[in-house]
Structures are given as C-alpha cells and as structure tokens.
Coordinates of C-alpha atoms and ligand atoms in Angstrom, one line a residue:
X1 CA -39.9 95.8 -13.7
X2 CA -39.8 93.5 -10.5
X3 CA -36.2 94.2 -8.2
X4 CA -35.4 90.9 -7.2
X5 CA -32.1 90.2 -4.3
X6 CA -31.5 86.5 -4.5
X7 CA -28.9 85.7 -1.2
X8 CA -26.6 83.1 -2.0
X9 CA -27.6 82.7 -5.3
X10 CA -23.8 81.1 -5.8
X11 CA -24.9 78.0 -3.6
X12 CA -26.4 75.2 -4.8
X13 CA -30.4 75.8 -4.6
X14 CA -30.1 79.4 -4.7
X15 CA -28.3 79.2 -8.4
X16 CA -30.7 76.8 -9.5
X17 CA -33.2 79.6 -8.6
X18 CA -31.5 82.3 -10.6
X19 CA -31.9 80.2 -13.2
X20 CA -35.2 79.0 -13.0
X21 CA -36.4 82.8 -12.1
X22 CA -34.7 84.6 -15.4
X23 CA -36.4 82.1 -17.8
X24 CA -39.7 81.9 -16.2
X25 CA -40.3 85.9 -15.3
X26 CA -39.4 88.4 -17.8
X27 CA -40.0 91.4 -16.0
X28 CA -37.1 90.6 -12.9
X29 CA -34.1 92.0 -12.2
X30 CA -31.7 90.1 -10.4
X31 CA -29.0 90.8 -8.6
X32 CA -27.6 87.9 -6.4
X33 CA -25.7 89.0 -3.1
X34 CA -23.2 86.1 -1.7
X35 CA -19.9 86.2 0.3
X36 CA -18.8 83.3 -1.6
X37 CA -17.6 81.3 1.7
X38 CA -16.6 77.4 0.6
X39 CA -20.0 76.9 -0.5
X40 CA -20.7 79.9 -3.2
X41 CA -18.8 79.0 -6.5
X42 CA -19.9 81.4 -9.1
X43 CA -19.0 78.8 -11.6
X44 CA -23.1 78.0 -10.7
X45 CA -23.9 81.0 -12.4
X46 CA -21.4 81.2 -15.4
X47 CA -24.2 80.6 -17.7
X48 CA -26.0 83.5 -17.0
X49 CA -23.1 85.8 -16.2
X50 CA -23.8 88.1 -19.4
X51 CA -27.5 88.0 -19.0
X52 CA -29.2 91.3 -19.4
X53 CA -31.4 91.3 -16.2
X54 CA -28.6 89.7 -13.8
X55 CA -25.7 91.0 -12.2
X56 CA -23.5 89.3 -9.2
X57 CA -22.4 91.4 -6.0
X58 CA -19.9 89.5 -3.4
X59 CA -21.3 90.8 0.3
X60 CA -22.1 89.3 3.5
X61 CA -25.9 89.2 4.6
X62 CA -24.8 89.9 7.8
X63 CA -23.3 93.5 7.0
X64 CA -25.9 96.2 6.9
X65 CA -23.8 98.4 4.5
X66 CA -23.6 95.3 1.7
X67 CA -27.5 94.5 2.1
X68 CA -28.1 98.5 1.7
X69 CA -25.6 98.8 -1.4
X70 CA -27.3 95.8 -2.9
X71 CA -30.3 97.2 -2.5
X72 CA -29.8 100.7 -3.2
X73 CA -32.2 101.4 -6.3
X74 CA -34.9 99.6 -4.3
X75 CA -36.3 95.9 -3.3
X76 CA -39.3 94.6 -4.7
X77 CA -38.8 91.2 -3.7
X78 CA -35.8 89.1 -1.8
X79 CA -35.4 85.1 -1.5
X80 CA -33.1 84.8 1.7
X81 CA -31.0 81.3 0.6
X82 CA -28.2 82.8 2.0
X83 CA -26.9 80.6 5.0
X84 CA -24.3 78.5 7.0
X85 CA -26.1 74.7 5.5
X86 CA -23.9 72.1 6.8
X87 CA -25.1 69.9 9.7
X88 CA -21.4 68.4 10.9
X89 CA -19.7 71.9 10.2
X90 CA -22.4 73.7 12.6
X91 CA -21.4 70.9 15.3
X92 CA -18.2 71.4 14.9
X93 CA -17.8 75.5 14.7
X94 CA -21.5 77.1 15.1
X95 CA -20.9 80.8 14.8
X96 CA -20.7 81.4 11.6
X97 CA -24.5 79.6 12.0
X98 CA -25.2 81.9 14.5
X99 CA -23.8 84.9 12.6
X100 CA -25.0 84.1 9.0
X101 CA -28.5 82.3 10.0
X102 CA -30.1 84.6 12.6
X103 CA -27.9 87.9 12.3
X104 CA -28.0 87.7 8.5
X105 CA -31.7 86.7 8.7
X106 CA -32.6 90.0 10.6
X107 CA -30.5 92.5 8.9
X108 CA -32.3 91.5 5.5
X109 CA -35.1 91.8 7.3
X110 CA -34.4 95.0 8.5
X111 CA -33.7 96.4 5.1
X112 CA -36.7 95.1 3.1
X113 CA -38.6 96.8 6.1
X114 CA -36.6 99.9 5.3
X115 CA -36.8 99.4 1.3
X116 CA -41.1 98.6 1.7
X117 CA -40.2 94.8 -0.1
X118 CA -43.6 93.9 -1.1
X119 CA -42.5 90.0 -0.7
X120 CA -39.6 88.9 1.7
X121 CA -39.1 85.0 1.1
X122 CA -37.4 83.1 3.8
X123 CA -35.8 79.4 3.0
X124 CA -36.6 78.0 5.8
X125 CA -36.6 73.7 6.3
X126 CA -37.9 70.8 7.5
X127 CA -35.3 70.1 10.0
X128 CA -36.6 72.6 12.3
X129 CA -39.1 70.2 13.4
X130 CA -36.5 68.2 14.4
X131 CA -36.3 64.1 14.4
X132 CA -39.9 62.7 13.6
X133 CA -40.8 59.1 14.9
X134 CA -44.0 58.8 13.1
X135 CA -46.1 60.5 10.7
X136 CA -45.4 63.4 9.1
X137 CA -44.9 67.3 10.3
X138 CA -47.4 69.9 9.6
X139 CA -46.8 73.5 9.7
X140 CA -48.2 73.9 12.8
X141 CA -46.3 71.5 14.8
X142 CA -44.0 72.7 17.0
X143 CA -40.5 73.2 16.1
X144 CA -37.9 70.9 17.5
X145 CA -34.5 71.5 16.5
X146 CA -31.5 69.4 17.6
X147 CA -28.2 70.9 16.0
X148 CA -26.8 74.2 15.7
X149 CA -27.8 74.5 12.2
X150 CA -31.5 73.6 12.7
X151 CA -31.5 76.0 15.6
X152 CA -30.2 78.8 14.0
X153 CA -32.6 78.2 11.1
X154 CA -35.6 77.8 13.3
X155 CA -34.8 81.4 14.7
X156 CA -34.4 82.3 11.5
X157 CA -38.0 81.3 10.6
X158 CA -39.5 82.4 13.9
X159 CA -37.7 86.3 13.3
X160 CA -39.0 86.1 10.2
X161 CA -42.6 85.4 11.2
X162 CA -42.0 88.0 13.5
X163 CA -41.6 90.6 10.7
X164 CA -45.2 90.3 9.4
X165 CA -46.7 90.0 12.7
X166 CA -45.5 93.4 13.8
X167 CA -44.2 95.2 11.0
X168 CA -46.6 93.8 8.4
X169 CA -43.7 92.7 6.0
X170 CA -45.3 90.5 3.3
X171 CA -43.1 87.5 4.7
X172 CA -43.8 84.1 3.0
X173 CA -41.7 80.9 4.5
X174 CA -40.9 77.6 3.2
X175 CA -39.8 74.3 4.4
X176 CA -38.1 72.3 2.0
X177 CA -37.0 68.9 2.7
X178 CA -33.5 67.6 1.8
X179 CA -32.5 69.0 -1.7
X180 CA -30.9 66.8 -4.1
X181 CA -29.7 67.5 -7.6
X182 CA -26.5 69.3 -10.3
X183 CA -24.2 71.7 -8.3
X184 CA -24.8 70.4 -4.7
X185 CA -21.2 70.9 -2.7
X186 CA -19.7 67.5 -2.3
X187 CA -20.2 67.3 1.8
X188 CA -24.0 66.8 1.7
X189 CA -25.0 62.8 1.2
X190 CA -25.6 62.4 -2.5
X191 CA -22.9 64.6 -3.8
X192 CA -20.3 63.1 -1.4
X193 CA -21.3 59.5 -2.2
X194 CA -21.2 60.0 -5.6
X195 CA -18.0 61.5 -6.2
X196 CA -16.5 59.2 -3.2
X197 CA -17.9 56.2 -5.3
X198 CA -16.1 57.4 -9.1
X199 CA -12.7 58.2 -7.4
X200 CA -12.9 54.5 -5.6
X201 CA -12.7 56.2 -2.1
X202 CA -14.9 55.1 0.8
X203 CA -18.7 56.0 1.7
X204 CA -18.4 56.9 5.5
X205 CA -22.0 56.0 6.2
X206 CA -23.1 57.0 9.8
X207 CA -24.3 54.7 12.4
X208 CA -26.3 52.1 11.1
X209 CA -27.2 53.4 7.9
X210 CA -31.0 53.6 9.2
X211 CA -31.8 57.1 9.1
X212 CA -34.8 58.5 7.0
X213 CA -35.2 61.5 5.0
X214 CA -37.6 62.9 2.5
X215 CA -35.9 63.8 -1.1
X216 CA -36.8 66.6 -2.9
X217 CA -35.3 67.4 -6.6
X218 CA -34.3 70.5 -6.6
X219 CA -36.0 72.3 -9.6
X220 CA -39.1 71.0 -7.8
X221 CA -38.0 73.1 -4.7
X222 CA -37.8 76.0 -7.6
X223 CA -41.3 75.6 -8.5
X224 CA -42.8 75.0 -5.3
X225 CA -41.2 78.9 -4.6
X226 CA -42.9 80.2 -7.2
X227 CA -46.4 78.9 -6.2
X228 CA -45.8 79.8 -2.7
X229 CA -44.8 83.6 -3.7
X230 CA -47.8 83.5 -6.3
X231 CA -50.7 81.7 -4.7
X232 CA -49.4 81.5 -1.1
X233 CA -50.0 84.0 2.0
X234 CA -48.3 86.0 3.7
X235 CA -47.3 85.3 6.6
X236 CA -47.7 81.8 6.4
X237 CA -45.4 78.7 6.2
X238 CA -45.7 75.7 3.1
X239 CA -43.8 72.7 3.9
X240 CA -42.3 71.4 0.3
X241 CA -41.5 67.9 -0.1
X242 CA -41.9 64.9 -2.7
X243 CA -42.9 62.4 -0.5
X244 CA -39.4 60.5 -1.0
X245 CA -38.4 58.5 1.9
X246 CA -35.5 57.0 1.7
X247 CA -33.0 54.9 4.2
X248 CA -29.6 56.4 4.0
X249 CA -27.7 53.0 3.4
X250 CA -31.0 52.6 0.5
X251 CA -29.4 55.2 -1.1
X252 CA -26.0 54.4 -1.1
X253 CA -26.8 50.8 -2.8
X254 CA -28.2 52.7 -5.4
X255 CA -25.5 55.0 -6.1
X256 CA -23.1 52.0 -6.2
X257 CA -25.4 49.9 -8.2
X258 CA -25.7 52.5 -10.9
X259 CA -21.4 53.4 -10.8
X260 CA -20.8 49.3 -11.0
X261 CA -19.2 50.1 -7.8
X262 CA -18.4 47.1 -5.0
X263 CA -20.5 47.2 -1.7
X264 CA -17.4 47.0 -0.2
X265 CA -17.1 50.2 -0.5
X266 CA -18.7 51.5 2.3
X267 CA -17.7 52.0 5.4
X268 CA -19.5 52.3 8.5
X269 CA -18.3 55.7 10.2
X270 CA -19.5 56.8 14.4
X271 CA -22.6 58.0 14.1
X272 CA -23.2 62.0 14.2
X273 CA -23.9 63.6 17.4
X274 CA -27.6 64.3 17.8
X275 CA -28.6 62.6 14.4
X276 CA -32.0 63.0 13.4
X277 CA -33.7 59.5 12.9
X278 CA -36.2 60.4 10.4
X279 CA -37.7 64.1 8.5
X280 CA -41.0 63.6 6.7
X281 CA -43.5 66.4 5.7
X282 CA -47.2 66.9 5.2
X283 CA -47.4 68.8 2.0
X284 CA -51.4 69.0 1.8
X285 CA -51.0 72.9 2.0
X286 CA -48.3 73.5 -1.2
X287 CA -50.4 71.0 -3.2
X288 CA -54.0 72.8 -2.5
X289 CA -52.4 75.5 -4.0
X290 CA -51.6 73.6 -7.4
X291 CA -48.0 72.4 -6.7
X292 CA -46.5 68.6 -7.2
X293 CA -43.6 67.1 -8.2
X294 CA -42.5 66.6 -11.6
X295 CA -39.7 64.5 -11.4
X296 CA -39.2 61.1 -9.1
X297 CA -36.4 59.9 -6.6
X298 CA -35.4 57.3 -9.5
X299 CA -35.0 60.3 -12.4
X300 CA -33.8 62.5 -10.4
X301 CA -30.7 60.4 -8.8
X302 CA -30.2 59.5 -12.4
X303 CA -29.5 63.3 -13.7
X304 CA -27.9 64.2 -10.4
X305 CA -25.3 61.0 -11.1
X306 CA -24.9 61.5 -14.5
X307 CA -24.2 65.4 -14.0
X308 CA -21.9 64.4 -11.4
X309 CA -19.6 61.6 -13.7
X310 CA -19.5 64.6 -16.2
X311 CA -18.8 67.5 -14.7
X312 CA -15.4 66.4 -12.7
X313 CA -13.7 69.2 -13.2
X314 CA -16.6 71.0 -11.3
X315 CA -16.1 69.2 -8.1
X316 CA -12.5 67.8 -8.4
X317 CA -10.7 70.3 -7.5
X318 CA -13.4 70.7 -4.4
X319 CA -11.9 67.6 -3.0
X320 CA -8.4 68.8 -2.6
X321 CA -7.5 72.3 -0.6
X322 CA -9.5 73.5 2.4
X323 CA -12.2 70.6 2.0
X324 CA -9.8 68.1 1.6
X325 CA -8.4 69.4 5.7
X326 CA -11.9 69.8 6.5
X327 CA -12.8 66.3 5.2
X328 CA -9.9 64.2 7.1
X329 CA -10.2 65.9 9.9
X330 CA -14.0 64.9 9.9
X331 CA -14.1 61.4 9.4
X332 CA -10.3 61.6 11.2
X333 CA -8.8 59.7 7.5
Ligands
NAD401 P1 -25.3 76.1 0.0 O1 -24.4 75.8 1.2 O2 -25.0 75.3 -1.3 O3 -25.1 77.6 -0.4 C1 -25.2 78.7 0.5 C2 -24.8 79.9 -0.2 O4 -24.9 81.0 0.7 C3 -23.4 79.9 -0.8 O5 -23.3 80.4 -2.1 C4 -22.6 80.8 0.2 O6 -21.5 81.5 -0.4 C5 -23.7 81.8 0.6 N1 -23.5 82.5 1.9 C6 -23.1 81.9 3.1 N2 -23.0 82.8 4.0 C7 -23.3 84.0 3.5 C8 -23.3 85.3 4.0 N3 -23.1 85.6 5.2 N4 -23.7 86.3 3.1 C9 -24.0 86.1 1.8 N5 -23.9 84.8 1.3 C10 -23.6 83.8 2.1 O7 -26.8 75.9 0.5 P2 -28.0 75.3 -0.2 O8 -28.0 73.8 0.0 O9 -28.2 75.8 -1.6 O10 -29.2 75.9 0.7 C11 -29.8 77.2 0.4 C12 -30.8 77.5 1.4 O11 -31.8 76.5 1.4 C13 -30.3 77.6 2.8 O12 -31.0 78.6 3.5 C14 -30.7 76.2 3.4 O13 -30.9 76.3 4.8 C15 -32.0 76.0 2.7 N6 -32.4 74.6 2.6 C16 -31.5 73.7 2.1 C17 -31.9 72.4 1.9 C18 -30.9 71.4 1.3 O14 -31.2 70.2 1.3 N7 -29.8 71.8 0.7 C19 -33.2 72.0 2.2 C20 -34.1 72.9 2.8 C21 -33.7 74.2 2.9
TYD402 P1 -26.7 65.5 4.9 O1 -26.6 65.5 3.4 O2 -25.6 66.1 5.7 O3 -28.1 66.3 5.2 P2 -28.9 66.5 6.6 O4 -28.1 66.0 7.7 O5 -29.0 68.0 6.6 O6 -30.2 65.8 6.4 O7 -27.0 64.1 5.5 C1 -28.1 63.3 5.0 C2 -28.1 62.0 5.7 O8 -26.9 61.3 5.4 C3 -28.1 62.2 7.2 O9 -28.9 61.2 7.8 C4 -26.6 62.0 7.6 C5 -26.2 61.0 6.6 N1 -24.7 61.1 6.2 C6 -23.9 60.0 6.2 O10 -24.3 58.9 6.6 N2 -22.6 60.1 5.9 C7 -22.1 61.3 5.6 O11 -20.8 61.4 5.3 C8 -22.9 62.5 5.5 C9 -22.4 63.8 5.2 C10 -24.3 62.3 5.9

C-alpha cells in the first residue's frame, strides 16, 4: 500500500489527477487535502466520492495541524497542486499567493520531512521563466517571474529544490505549461471564452490579442506526472508541454467558429499589467524519459468545448455570486 496526499485535488488539474491516479495504480491510497476556496468544487470528485482507496479532507496547506492530521497514518508520497492559480486575482490581492504558494509550499515540505515521504511532487510551471522572446526555456534557464503568482510559484520551486539539497527529500518538480481541458474554473482563457461565447456575452480579449502560450491537455499533464515520479530524478525539474503555440485572439476564432458564434463578439479589453508576451518549453528531458502527447490542440479544444456546452449546470451557477462581483469588477462591466 502506497499513502498518497493529493493538495487541491478539488481544483481543476488536481482532480483530474485523482482520477487518473486510482485507475492507473492499484496499490494507492488517497486522501486529497483542499480548503475549498472559489476554486475547489468537490463536484470534481463526485465520481469517486465512494471509492474504496479515496477519502476527501477540507484543510488549508498552510496550517501545520491540517497537513499533520492529513497525514497522520503516514506519507509515502504527496503531489503539492494546492495553490492561489489566477494571474489577474494575484495582481489584484497577492497574499493569499503569498500565504498559499510559499507558506503552504514549506509547511508540506516540512511535514513530508517529518513523515520520511519517499517522493514529494511539486507542481511547479512554466511561467516562472517568465515572458520568452525567442526560443524555448530549458530547465536550466534562469527563472524570470513577472506577477505575483509566478513569483510566488518560483519560490515555491526554489524552497522545494531546497528540500533535497539539504534535507535529502526525494523532491521531483514539474513545469507544466498552460492546462486546458473538463472542469477548468471559468476565469482562466478557454473556460471563460467558452462559456462567455454560449451565453452570448462578450470575450474581453487583452491588448492586441497577440500573446503566445504553449497548450497542454490536461490528462497529458497527468501522464507526464507519472513518468516524472517513475522514471524521473530526484531533485530535478521536467518541463511538460505539447508543443501548442497558440495566439490568444487564434484561439478565440476558434472557439467562436466551432459555437456558430459572431466575431463580433469580442471585445478588446486594456491589456493586463505585466502580461507575458509569449511561454514556450523545451521538453527534450520529459520525452527522453518516454513521455509525449496523446491528444492534439484541435481534439482537445473539441472535448474541452463539448464538455463545456454539456455540463452547464457545472459552471452556471459559477458565473453568478462571488465570481460574478469578482468578474465586473475586473473587466469594470
Ligand atoms: P485550481 O485553481 O483549479 O485549483 C486549485 C485548488 O487548490 C482548488 O481546489 C483550491 O480549493 C485548492 N487550494 C487553494 N488554496 C489552498 C490551500 N491553502 N490549502 C488547500 N487547498 C487549497 O488550479 P489548477 O489550475 O488545477 O492548478 C493546480 C496546480 O497546477 C497549481 O499549483 C498551479 O500552479 C499548477 N499549474 C497550473 C497550470 C494551469 O494551466 N492551470 C499550469 C501549470 C501548473
Ligand atoms: P490565463 O488563462 O489567465 O492564463 P495565464 O495568464 O496564466 O497564462 O490567460 C491566458 C492568456 O489569455 C493570457 O495571455 C491572458 C489572456 N486572457 C485574455 O485575453 N482575456 C481574459 O479575460 C483572460 C482571463 C486571459
């Protein structure tokens, strides 16, 4: 038997994780730890809810007495995907980046040092290289962060690394590029488009539309974890990515194409403070170890739409209560 902590395994990649992990390893245990904040909805994990090697505890990664009571019959193995994820919110209110990020970052740490984890996996991403002009980043680049989330999750990283240098705690990080895919809260790009575009409401589309990033479906992120934990080392970092560039205002002509919704639809918006231009990743060092892709930008905007158009009740009543505030006061509707 394998004891497994998933951290925000109520979030969007993190549940997609639980689920992946109970199918594909029959000897874990899992036990997900969230706070539910706006982004946990444990409607993600309704389908495993009864399942005999799962069980759900509410708690904060930040509080030392939750990780410990989580923990308490031991650790074999934790996947940090507990964090503050928004971009806009961490420019517009950073501490709970600050508090969730780093502090909730080292107190797991902390704990699996205490507990003897045999495999502590931190979710890092891409964006803590910051804006790239050219090329692609490699794991050795240096990081360039250049928003409060990034930051925080560059510490994050960094702490982490920190952990096997001195302490020797099997630490294994990843750098995922954008996500995309089912059960993604309805702030991030895709998800927001998507459901703007089937209830006929604008696209606010930032600046001039221009900006790059690199798509990865998100049961390929799954994967990629596995190999990494598997095949990878400790103490070293695997950028993930599919090799998906896309222009933002790309994508949104394809999500309108595909609804039979007018171009008219979109509306330029101020651009965000300190956008990154462009994030694209070298990903020689997951795929020596065995890992690609299995499914492309094209099928996997397909599915994410099509889950999206069916599952309204999932995200409907998202876009009214404290999103709704958070929303208007955003794009200042
Ligand atoms: P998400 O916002 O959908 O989910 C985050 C989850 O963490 C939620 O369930 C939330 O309730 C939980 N949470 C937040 N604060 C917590 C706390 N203090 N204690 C316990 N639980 C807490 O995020 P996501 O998009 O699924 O991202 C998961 C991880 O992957 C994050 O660490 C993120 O930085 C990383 N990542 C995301 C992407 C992406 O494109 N979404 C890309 C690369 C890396
Ligand atoms: P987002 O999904 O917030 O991810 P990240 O900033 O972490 O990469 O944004 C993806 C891209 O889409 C980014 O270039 C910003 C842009 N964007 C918009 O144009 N309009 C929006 O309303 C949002 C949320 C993002």
């Amino acid at each position: 038997m394998t004891r497994v902590l998933v951290t925000g395994g109520a979030g969007f990649i993190g549940s997609h994780y639980v689920h992946h992990a109970l199918a594909a390893h029959p000897d874990w245990h899992i036990t997900v730890l969230d706070k539910l904040t706006y982004a946990g909805n444990l409607a993600n994990l309704e389908d495993v809810k009864d399942h005999p090697r799962y069980r759900f505890l509410c708690g904060d990664i930040a509080s030392r007495p939750d990780v410990e009571k989580a923990t308490e019959d031991g650790m074999d193995c934790i996947f940090n995907f507990a964090a503050e994820t928004h971009v806009d919110r961490s420019i517009g209110q950073p501490e709970g980046f600050i508090r969730t990020d780093i502090y909730g970052a080292y107190t797991l740490l902390e704990v699996a040092r205490q507990r003897k984890a045999k495999a502590f996996v931190q979710i890092s991403t891409d964006e803590v290289y910051g804006s790239v002009a050219q090329g692609q980043s490699r794991e050795t680049d240096a990081l360039m962060p250049s928003n409060p989330y990034s930051a925080s999750k560059a510490a994050a990283d960094r702490l982490a690394y920190s952990y096997f240098a001195t302490y020797g705690l099997p630490v294994y990080i990843s750098r995922a590029s954008n996500n995309f895919g089912p059960r993604q809260y309805p702030e991030k790009v895709i998800p927001l488009f998507v459901t703007n575009a089937l209830v006929n409401e604008p696209l606010p589309l930032y600046g001039d539309g221009e900006n790059v990033r690199d798509w990865l479906f998100v049961t390929d992120h799954c994967m990629a974890l596995d190999v990494m934990l598997e095949r990878g080392a400790p103490g070293e970092v695997y950028n993930i990515g599919a090799g998906n560039e896309r222009r933002n205002i790309e994508i949104t002509r394809l999500i309108l194409d595909r609804l039979n919704k007018p171009t008219t639809l979109v509306r330029p918006v101020q651009d965000r403070p300190g956008h990154d231009r462009r994030y694209a990743l070298d990903c020689s060092k997951i795929r020596a170890l065995g890992w690609a892709p299995r499914v492309t930008f094209e099928q996997g905007l397909e599915q994410t739409i099509a889950w999206y158009t069916e599952n309204r009740s999932w995200w409907l009543p998202i876009k009214t209560g404290e999103y709704l505030e958070y929303y208007r006061n955003h794009y200042r509707l």
